[in-house]
mmCIF file of C-alpha atoms in Angstrom:
data_model
loop_
_atom_site.group_PDB
_atom_site.id
_atom_site.type_symbol
_atom_site.label_atom_id
_atom_site.label_comp_id
_atom_site.label_asym_id
_atom_site.label_seq_id
_atom_site.Cartn_x
_atom_site.Cartn_y
_atom_site.Cartn_z
ATOM 1 C CA MET A 1 1.931 -18.178 -36.116
ATOM 2 C CA LYS A 2 -0.769 -19.541 -33.370
ATOM 3 C CA ARG A 3 -0.662 -17.677 -29.685
ATOM 4 C CA THR A 4 -0.467 -19.242 -26.901
ATOM 5 C CA SER A 5 -2.735 -17.256 -23.742
ATOM 6 C CA ASP A 6 -0.399 -16.571 -21.911
ATOM 7 C CA ALA A 7 1.897 -14.450 -24.433
ATOM 8 C CA PRO A 8 2.653 -10.873 -24.564
ATOM 9 C CA ILE A 9 0.184 -8.801 -26.259
ATOM 10 C CA PRO A 10 1.147 -6.171 -28.730
ATOM 11 C CA LEU A 11 2.029 -3.036 -27.488
ATOM 12 C CA ALA A 12 -0.218 -1.182 -30.353
ATOM 13 C CA VAL A 13 -2.746 -3.983 -29.234
ATOM 14 C CA VAL A 14 -2.139 -2.565 -25.686
ATOM 15 C CA GLU A 15 -2.583 0.682 -26.137
ATOM 16 C CA GLN A 16 -5.941 0.463 -28.063
ATOM 17 C CA ALA A 17 -7.365 -1.695 -25.414
ATOM 18 C CA SER A 18 -6.470 0.659 -22.809
ATOM 19 C CA HIS A 19 -8.456 3.273 -24.703
ATOM 20 C CA TRP A 20 -11.793 0.752 -24.581
ATOM 21 C CA LEU A 21 -10.820 0.167 -20.756
ATOM 22 C CA MET A 22 -10.553 4.319 -19.932
ATOM 23 C CA LEU A 23 -14.055 4.690 -21.582
ATOM 24 C CA HIS A 24 -15.739 1.858 -19.593
ATOM 25 C CA TRP A 25 -14.169 2.756 -16.354
ATOM 26 C CA GLY A 26 -15.723 6.227 -17.183
ATOM 27 C CA GLY A 27 -19.534 4.880 -17.527
ATOM 28 C CA GLU A 28 -22.412 3.035 -19.733
ATOM 29 C CA LEU A 29 -20.929 3.244 -23.028
ATOM 30 C CA ASP A 30 -23.460 4.857 -25.737
ATOM 31 C CA VAL A 31 -25.062 3.081 -28.202
ATOM 32 C CA GLU A 32 -21.786 3.787 -31.020
ATOM 33 C CA GLN A 33 -19.758 3.415 -28.666
ATOM 34 C CA ARG A 34 -21.195 -0.451 -28.364
ATOM 35 C CA GLN A 35 -21.219 -0.951 -31.955
ATOM 36 C CA ARG A 36 -17.403 0.395 -32.160
ATOM 37 C CA PHE A 37 -16.262 -1.646 -29.092
ATOM 38 C CA ALA A 38 -18.024 -4.955 -30.643
ATOM 39 C CA ALA A 39 -16.070 -4.202 -34.370
ATOM 40 C CA TRP A 40 -12.781 -3.437 -32.559
ATOM 41 C CA GLN A 41 -13.286 -7.171 -30.400
ATOM 42 C CA ALA A 42 -14.748 -8.756 -33.592
ATOM 43 C CA CYS A 43 -11.575 -7.842 -36.047
ATOM 44 C CA ASP A 44 -8.707 -9.253 -34.680
ATOM 45 C CA PRO A 45 -8.223 -12.216 -32.588
ATOM 46 C CA GLU A 46 -5.338 -10.594 -30.688
ATOM 47 C CA HIS A 47 -8.337 -7.786 -29.829
ATOM 48 C CA ARG A 48 -10.325 -10.050 -27.741
ATOM 49 C CA ARG A 49 -7.499 -12.022 -25.949
ATOM 50 C CA ALA A 50 -6.656 -8.573 -25.224
ATOM 51 C CA TRP A 51 -9.751 -7.795 -23.713
ATOM 52 C CA GLN A 52 -10.269 -11.081 -22.184
ATOM 53 C CA ARG A 53 -7.126 -10.492 -20.615
ATOM 54 C CA LEU A 54 -8.066 -7.161 -18.680
ATOM 55 C CA GLU A 55 -10.760 -8.374 -17.397
ATOM 56 C CA HIS A 56 -9.396 -11.370 -15.917
ATOM 57 C CA LEU A 57 -6.766 -9.174 -14.394
ATOM 58 C CA GLN A 58 -9.359 -6.811 -13.518
ATOM 59 C CA GLY A 59 -11.842 -9.460 -11.815
ATOM 60 C CA THR A 60 -9.718 -12.830 -10.737
ATOM 61 C CA LEU A 61 -6.101 -11.530 -9.903
ATOM 62 C CA ALA A 62 -7.799 -8.707 -7.719
ATOM 63 C CA GLY A 63 -9.879 -11.054 -5.714
ATOM 64 C CA VAL A 64 -13.144 -8.906 -6.789
ATOM 65 C CA PRO A 65 -15.790 -9.311 -9.839
ATOM 66 C CA ALA A 66 -15.290 -7.589 -12.991
ATOM 67 C CA HIS A 67 -18.135 -5.213 -12.155
ATOM 68 C CA THR A 68 -17.463 -4.182 -8.851
ATOM 69 C CA ALA A 69 -13.645 -3.129 -10.168
ATOM 70 C CA ASN A 70 -15.155 -1.080 -12.737
ATOM 71 C CA ALA A 71 -17.408 0.669 -9.411
ATOM 72 C CA VAL A 72 -14.380 1.175 -7.256
ATOM 73 C CA LEU A 73 -12.283 2.838 -10.274
ATOM 74 C CA ARG A 74 -14.812 5.093 -11.172
ATOM 75 C CA GLU A 75 -14.503 7.069 -8.052
ATOM 76 C CA LEU A 76 -10.812 7.172 -8.108
ATOM 77 C CA PRO A 77 -9.194 10.411 -9.249
ATOM 78 C CA ASP A 78 -7.739 10.677 -12.858
ATOM 79 C CA ALA A 79 -4.098 9.892 -11.632
ATOM 80 C CA ARG A 80 -5.042 7.042 -9.504
ATOM 81 C CA ARG A 81 -7.342 5.652 -12.780
ATOM 82 C CA ARG A 82 -3.774 6.125 -14.701
ATOM 83 C CA GLN A 83 -2.008 4.547 -12.453
ATOM 84 C CA ALA A 84 -3.869 1.815 -12.296
ATOM 85 C CA LEU A 85 -4.212 1.719 -16.107
ATOM 86 C CA LYS A 86 -0.586 1.820 -16.877
ATOM 87 C CA LEU A 87 -0.064 -1.694 -14.031
ATOM 88 C CA LEU A 88 -2.883 -3.607 -15.927
ATOM 89 C CA GLY A 89 -1.200 -2.101 -19.439
ATOM 90 C CA LEU A 90 2.313 -3.865 -18.175
ATOM 91 C CA ALA A 91 0.787 -7.192 -17.278
ATOM 92 C CA LEU A 92 -0.812 -7.405 -20.540
ATOM 93 C CA LEU A 93 2.621 -6.541 -22.623
ATOM 94 C CA ALA A 94 4.529 -9.037 -19.754
ATOM 95 C CA GLY A 95 2.184 -11.909 -20.286
ATOM 96 C CA GLY A 96 1.248 -14.369 -17.668
ATOM 97 C CA SER A 97 -0.690 -13.802 -14.145
ATOM 98 C CA GLY A 98 0.680 -10.275 -13.806
ATOM 99 C CA TYR A 99 1.605 -10.317 -10.334
ATOM 100 C CA LEU A 100 2.850 -6.575 -10.719
ATOM 101 C CA ALA A 101 -1.005 -5.496 -11.015
ATOM 102 C CA GLN A 102 -2.382 -8.059 -8.804
ATOM 103 C CA SER A 103 -0.153 -6.532 -5.753
ATOM 104 C CA GLN A 104 -0.842 -2.700 -6.767
ATOM 105 C CA LEU A 105 -4.384 -2.184 -8.257
ATOM 106 C CA PRO A 106 -6.439 0.046 -6.294
ATOM 107 C CA TRP A 107 -9.188 -1.756 -5.512
ATOM 108 C CA ARG A 108 -7.521 -4.327 -3.316
ATOM 109 C CA GLU A 109 -7.668 -1.186 -0.800
ATOM 110 C CA ALA A 110 -11.538 -0.244 -1.025
ATOM 111 C CA MET A 111 -12.343 -4.467 -0.609
ATOM 112 C CA ALA A 112 -9.836 -4.832 2.038
ATOM 113 C CA ASP A 113 -11.543 -6.853 5.177
ATOM 114 C CA LEU A 114 -9.815 -4.234 7.505
ATOM 115 C CA ARG A 115 -8.765 -0.963 6.518
ATOM 116 C CA SER A 116 -8.102 2.790 8.352
ATOM 117 C CA SER A 117 -8.376 5.519 6.183
ATOM 118 C CA THR A 118 -6.209 8.822 6.942
ATOM 119 C CA GLY A 119 -5.711 10.154 10.635
ATOM 120 C CA GLU A 120 -7.786 6.766 11.870
ATOM 121 C CA ARG A 121 -6.013 4.014 13.676
ATOM 122 C CA LEU A 122 -7.493 0.806 14.505
ATOM 123 C CA GLN A 123 -7.158 -2.006 17.141
ATOM 124 C CA ARG A 124 -8.667 -5.312 16.766
ATOM 125 C CA THR A 125 -8.169 -8.534 18.726
ATOM 126 C CA LEU A 126 -8.364 -12.015 16.184
ATOM 127 C CA ALA A 127 -9.768 -15.247 16.406
ATOM 128 C CA ASP A 128 -6.816 -16.722 17.692
ATOM 129 C CA GLY A 129 -6.328 -14.121 20.248
ATOM 130 C CA SER A 130 -3.931 -12.080 18.657
ATOM 131 C CA ARG A 131 -3.855 -8.490 18.544
ATOM 132 C CA LEU A 132 -3.702 -6.288 15.254
ATOM 133 C CA ALA A 133 -3.135 -2.853 15.040
ATOM 134 C CA LEU A 134 -3.247 -0.730 11.609
ATOM 135 C CA ASN A 135 -1.422 2.696 11.137
ATOM 136 C CA SER A 136 -3.336 5.285 9.487
ATOM 137 C CA GLY A 137 -4.062 4.891 5.859
ATOM 138 C CA SER A 138 -3.527 0.626 6.123
ATOM 139 C CA ALA A 139 -5.238 -2.476 4.729
ATOM 140 C CA VAL A 140 -5.169 -5.828 5.508
ATOM 141 C CA ASN A 141 -6.794 -9.069 4.314
ATOM 142 C CA ILE A 142 -7.259 -11.839 7.013
ATOM 143 C CA ARG A 143 -7.086 -15.179 5.672
ATOM 144 C CA TYR A 144 -7.435 -17.757 8.648
ATOM 145 C CA SER A 145 -7.332 -21.321 7.282
ATOM 146 C CA ALA A 146 -7.407 -25.026 9.017
ATOM 147 C CA SER A 147 -3.555 -25.099 8.094
ATOM 148 C CA GLU A 148 -2.307 -21.618 8.816
ATOM 149 C CA ARG A 149 -3.329 -17.421 9.812
ATOM 150 C CA ARG A 150 -2.152 -15.297 6.835
ATOM 151 C CA ILE A 151 -2.651 -11.695 6.789
ATOM 152 C CA GLN A 152 -1.917 -9.211 3.921
ATOM 153 C CA LEU A 153 -0.418 -5.852 4.429
ATOM 154 C CA LEU A 154 -1.757 -3.911 1.401
ATOM 155 C CA SER A 155 -0.423 -0.799 2.672
ATOM 156 C CA GLY A 156 0.738 0.830 4.874
ATOM 157 C CA GLU A 157 2.060 0.148 8.754
ATOM 158 C CA LEU A 158 1.107 -2.867 11.086
ATOM 159 C CA LEU A 159 1.801 -4.003 14.829
ATOM 160 C CA LEU A 160 0.619 -7.421 15.467
ATOM 161 C CA ASP A 161 1.027 -9.291 19.152
ATOM 162 C CA SER A 162 0.504 -12.790 17.925
ATOM 163 C CA GLY A 163 -1.624 -15.091 20.016
ATOM 164 C CA HIS A 164 -1.352 -18.787 20.923
ATOM 165 C CA ASP A 165 -2.973 -21.086 18.304
ATOM 166 C CA PRO A 166 -4.050 -24.882 20.074
ATOM 167 C CA ALA A 167 -3.890 -25.792 16.576
ATOM 168 C CA LYS A 168 -0.372 -24.414 16.166
ATOM 169 C CA ARG A 169 -1.197 -23.093 12.818
ATOM 170 C CA SER A 170 1.978 -20.703 11.448
ATOM 171 C CA LEU A 171 0.944 -17.226 11.315
ATOM 172 C CA ILE A 172 1.756 -15.569 8.326
ATOM 173 C CA VAL A 173 2.187 -11.839 7.632
ATOM 174 C CA GLU A 174 2.607 -11.037 3.660
ATOM 175 C CA THR A 175 3.904 -8.244 1.601
ATOM 176 C CA VAL A 176 4.477 -7.086 -2.057
ATOM 177 C CA ALA A 177 8.568 -8.341 -0.703
ATOM 178 C CA GLY A 178 7.520 -11.398 0.189
ATOM 179 C CA GLU A 179 6.996 -13.365 4.029
ATOM 180 C CA ILE A 180 7.018 -12.839 7.403
ATOM 181 C CA GLN A 181 6.509 -15.711 9.325
ATOM 182 C CA ALA A 182 6.124 -15.207 13.239
ATOM 183 C CA LEU A 183 7.621 -17.756 15.896
ATOM 184 C CA GLY A 184 5.731 -16.030 18.984
ATOM 185 C CA THR A 185 6.239 -12.900 18.651
ATOM 186 C CA ARG A 186 5.351 -9.124 18.787
ATOM 187 C CA PHE A 187 6.547 -6.962 15.131
ATOM 188 C CA ALA A 188 5.607 -4.335 13.380
ATOM 189 C CA VAL A 189 5.764 -4.400 9.663
ATOM 190 C CA HIS A 190 5.877 -1.073 7.434
ATOM 191 C CA GLU A 191 5.507 -0.847 3.595
ATOM 192 C CA ILE A 192 7.908 1.416 2.782
ATOM 193 C CA SER A 193 10.479 2.322 -0.115
ATOM 194 C CA GLY A 194 9.716 -0.608 -2.463
ATOM 195 C CA GLY A 195 9.662 -2.585 0.356
ATOM 196 C CA SER A 196 9.007 -4.019 3.691
ATOM 197 C CA ARG A 197 10.372 -2.582 7.205
ATOM 198 C CA VAL A 198 10.400 -4.646 9.820
ATOM 199 C CA ASP A 199 10.963 -4.282 13.654
ATOM 200 C CA LEU A 200 10.664 -7.079 16.136
ATOM 201 C CA TYR A 201 10.635 -6.321 19.625
ATOM 202 C CA GLU A 202 9.378 -9.798 20.667
ATOM 203 C CA GLY A 203 10.035 -13.303 19.622
ATOM 204 C CA GLU A 204 11.815 -14.290 16.543
ATOM 205 C CA LEU A 205 10.607 -13.961 12.881
ATOM 206 C CA GLU A 206 11.752 -15.590 9.535
ATOM 207 C CA LEU A 207 11.973 -13.240 6.512
ATOM 208 C CA ARG A 208 11.126 -14.872 3.213
ATOM 209 C CA PRO A 209 11.546 -12.443 0.330
ATOM 210 C CA ARG A 210 10.264 -13.784 -2.857
ATOM 211 C CA TYR A 211 13.689 -14.253 -4.735
ATOM 212 C CA ALA A 212 16.142 -13.438 -2.258
ATOM 213 C CA GLU A 213 17.412 -15.627 0.971
ATOM 214 C CA THR A 214 15.605 -16.439 3.541
ATOM 215 C CA SER A 215 16.963 -14.614 7.193
ATOM 216 C CA ARG A 216 16.103 -14.542 10.324
ATOM 217 C CA LEU A 217 15.435 -11.616 12.767
ATOM 218 C CA ARG A 218 15.517 -11.497 16.743
ATOM 219 C CA THR A 219 14.434 -9.703 19.494
ATOM 220 C CA GLY A 220 15.882 -5.779 19.012
ATOM 221 C CA GLN A 221 16.407 -6.122 15.474
ATOM 222 C CA GLN A 222 14.744 -4.110 12.769
ATOM 223 C CA ARG A 223 15.850 -5.350 8.650
ATOM 224 C CA TRP A 224 14.200 -3.870 5.593
ATOM 225 C CA PHE A 225 13.928 -6.100 2.814
ATOM 226 C CA SER A 226 12.344 -6.229 -0.894
ATOM 227 C CA ALA A 227 11.609 -8.752 -3.048
ATOM 228 C CA GLU A 228 15.349 -9.107 -4.745
ATOM 229 C CA ARG A 229 17.279 -8.372 -1.254
ATOM 230 C CA ASN A 230 17.642 -8.309 2.204
ATOM 231 C CA ALA A 231 19.174 -5.016 3.953
ATOM 232 C CA SER A 232 21.233 -5.203 6.692
ATOM 233 C CA VAL A 233 20.263 -5.482 10.430
ATOM 234 C CA GLY A 234 19.833 -2.701 12.588
ATOM 235 C CA LEU A 235 17.839 -1.703 15.754
ATOM 236 C CA ALA A 236 14.464 -2.063 16.026
ATOM 237 C CA ASP A 237 12.750 1.400 17.015
ATOM 238 C CA ARG A 238 10.440 1.380 19.489
ATOM 239 C CA ASN A 239 9.417 5.002 18.599
ATOM 240 C CA ALA A 240 8.148 3.995 15.579
ATOM 241 C CA ILE A 241 5.097 2.399 17.008
ATOM 242 C CA ALA A 242 3.832 5.221 19.028
ATOM 243 C CA TRP A 243 1.194 5.757 16.905
ATOM 244 C CA ASN A 244 -0.164 2.669 18.292
ATOM 245 C CA GLU A 245 -0.725 5.217 21.587
ATOM 246 C CA GLY A 246 -1.838 8.301 19.203
ATOM 247 C CA ARG A 247 1.771 9.994 19.574
ATOM 248 C CA LEU A 248 4.386 10.625 17.235
ATOM 249 C CA ILE A 249 7.792 10.805 18.931
ATOM 250 C CA ALA A 250 11.162 12.170 17.464
ATOM 251 C CA GLU A 251 14.722 12.138 19.114
ATOM 252 C CA ARG A 252 17.025 14.617 17.040
ATOM 253 C CA MET A 253 14.248 13.749 13.789
ATOM 254 C CA PRO A 254 15.627 15.825 10.847
ATOM 255 C CA LEU A 255 12.540 18.033 9.899
ATOM 256 C CA GLY A 256 11.480 16.723 6.985
ATOM 257 C CA ARG A 257 11.182 12.859 7.715
ATOM 258 C CA PHE A 258 9.039 14.258 11.202
ATOM 259 C CA ILE A 259 6.871 16.162 8.604
ATOM 260 C CA ALA A 260 6.472 13.019 6.377
ATOM 261 C CA GLU A 261 5.352 10.926 9.053
ATOM 262 C CA LEU A 262 2.342 13.622 10.239
ATOM 263 C CA SER A 263 1.565 14.168 6.609
ATOM 264 C CA ARG A 264 0.507 10.385 7.094
ATOM 265 C CA HIS A 265 -2.197 11.255 9.964
ATOM 266 C CA ARG A 266 -3.371 14.415 8.152
ATOM 267 C CA PRO A 267 -5.725 15.098 4.962
ATOM 268 C CA GLY A 268 -4.293 16.970 1.783
ATOM 269 C CA ILE A 269 -1.037 18.100 0.847
ATOM 270 C CA LEU A 270 1.537 18.993 4.000
ATOM 271 C CA ARG A 271 5.480 19.352 2.539
ATOM 272 C CA CYS A 272 8.227 20.410 4.273
ATOM 273 C CA ASP A 273 10.628 23.377 2.566
ATOM 274 C CA PRO A 274 14.062 21.624 1.806
ATOM 275 C CA ASP A 275 15.830 24.750 3.471
ATOM 276 C CA VAL A 276 14.336 23.734 6.474
ATOM 277 C CA ALA A 277 13.892 19.789 6.423
ATOM 278 C CA GLU A 278 17.164 18.806 7.902
ATOM 279 C CA LEU A 279 16.544 20.816 11.213
ATOM 280 C CA PRO A 280 16.538 18.281 14.266
ATOM 281 C CA LEU A 281 13.500 17.708 16.509
ATOM 282 C CA THR A 282 12.803 16.276 19.645
ATOM 283 C CA GLY A 283 9.767 15.644 21.363
ATOM 284 C CA VAL A 284 6.551 13.942 21.867
ATOM 285 C CA PHE A 285 3.377 14.918 19.364
ATOM 286 C CA PRO A 286 0.119 14.497 19.655
ATOM 287 C CA LEU A 287 -1.395 12.359 16.063
ATOM 288 C CA ALA A 288 -5.250 13.117 16.715
ATOM 289 C CA ASP A 289 -4.359 17.220 16.749
ATOM 290 C CA THR A 290 -1.755 17.538 13.856
ATOM 291 C CA ASP A 291 -2.989 21.573 13.709
ATOM 292 C CA ARG A 292 -1.705 22.175 17.517
ATOM 293 C CA VAL A 293 1.855 19.729 16.519
ATOM 294 C CA LEU A 294 2.431 22.417 13.656
ATOM 295 C CA ALA A 295 1.565 25.123 15.909
ATOM 296 C CA ALA A 296 3.950 23.928 18.312
ATOM 297 C CA LEU A 297 6.559 23.758 15.518
ATOM 298 C CA GLN A 298 6.622 27.758 14.563
ATOM 299 C CA GLN A 299 7.048 28.106 18.641
ATOM 300 C CA SER A 300 9.922 25.781 19.023
ATOM 301 C CA LEU A 301 11.787 25.948 15.599
ATOM 302 C CA PRO A 302 12.943 29.093 12.635
ATOM 303 C CA VAL A 303 9.571 27.966 10.935
ATOM 304 C CA GLU A 304 6.436 29.437 9.884
ATOM 305 C CA ILE A 305 3.433 27.593 8.510
ATOM 306 C CA GLN A 306 1.855 28.851 5.205
ATOM 307 C CA ARG A 307 -1.547 27.938 4.510
ATOM 308 C CA VAL A 308 -2.760 27.958 1.041
ATOM 309 C CA THR A 309 -6.051 25.844 2.103
ATOM 310 C CA ARG A 310 -6.751 23.641 5.176
ATOM 311 C CA TYR A 311 -5.426 20.877 2.789
ATOM 312 C CA TRP A 312 -2.278 22.283 1.225
ATOM 313 C CA VAL A 313 0.075 23.486 3.904
ATOM 314 C CA THR A 314 4.071 23.848 3.555
ATOM 315 C CA VAL A 315 6.452 24.231 6.951
ATOM 316 C CA ARG A 316 8.769 27.039 5.728
ATOM 317 C CA PRO A 317 11.739 29.128 7.001
ATOM 318 C CA ARG A 318 10.533 31.683 9.145
ATOM 319 C CA GLY A 319 10.364 35.215 7.562
#
């Protein structure tokens, strides 16, 4: 039976294609490998279809040429390569365009219009006068056209003060979970827990999950939503955007949660021992000097800082 181009790829063929993809990501194939690869493609139409689908997913869906995607992947740690390979394999098995791979493949961040590294925070004024801030480890694409202003949040967290647009174009923030349309507002969006958390500080927003009902947020409200559902409405947290001023504010925050937030601004691994994770912490801490913050924790809480290296640090019970 003839298969359509969108039909799922058989599992055995996916595994074989994945093997060849990993070899390509490792660099140029030698003469013998090129001969074996050509023979593998020629022996079965499903092999050719799988490889064509992989090339399509690497290039077209990611928005960059396939050779550029390969170059980015060669620089990734092995764990990130395996993650990318898993996503591509799922897309092959599923058939169709593979939105999962499109939304999560790592070169999307590497090729983003604007991105911040670990410990870096950016502020930009956009063409329409909107003010955009990115938290540590964040990436966005900016797509302004004659009909709309669109910001794609690829990872991390943004704070947006929308500008007045004479052309009255829609202003939309797009995430994996769906779309957020601004109606003259100041709001923050954080990619977290498999969805998007939105804190609205001024104005009104329309939340449009990909597969759930549209809802609205008003000034002072917060909501997390995924592609499939909306969580209940809560209160917007103004302390959550203190990063835009280089600070991390805690008000009886559990230490484990505080360390998780601080780790976003520090390279390497920063973890909290479960035995002290529930200790409450209150204070205002400078993000520009995370070592100073860790020293302050030792002075104010019954904890000590264990350093395996500069990049492997644990907060644990004192003694």
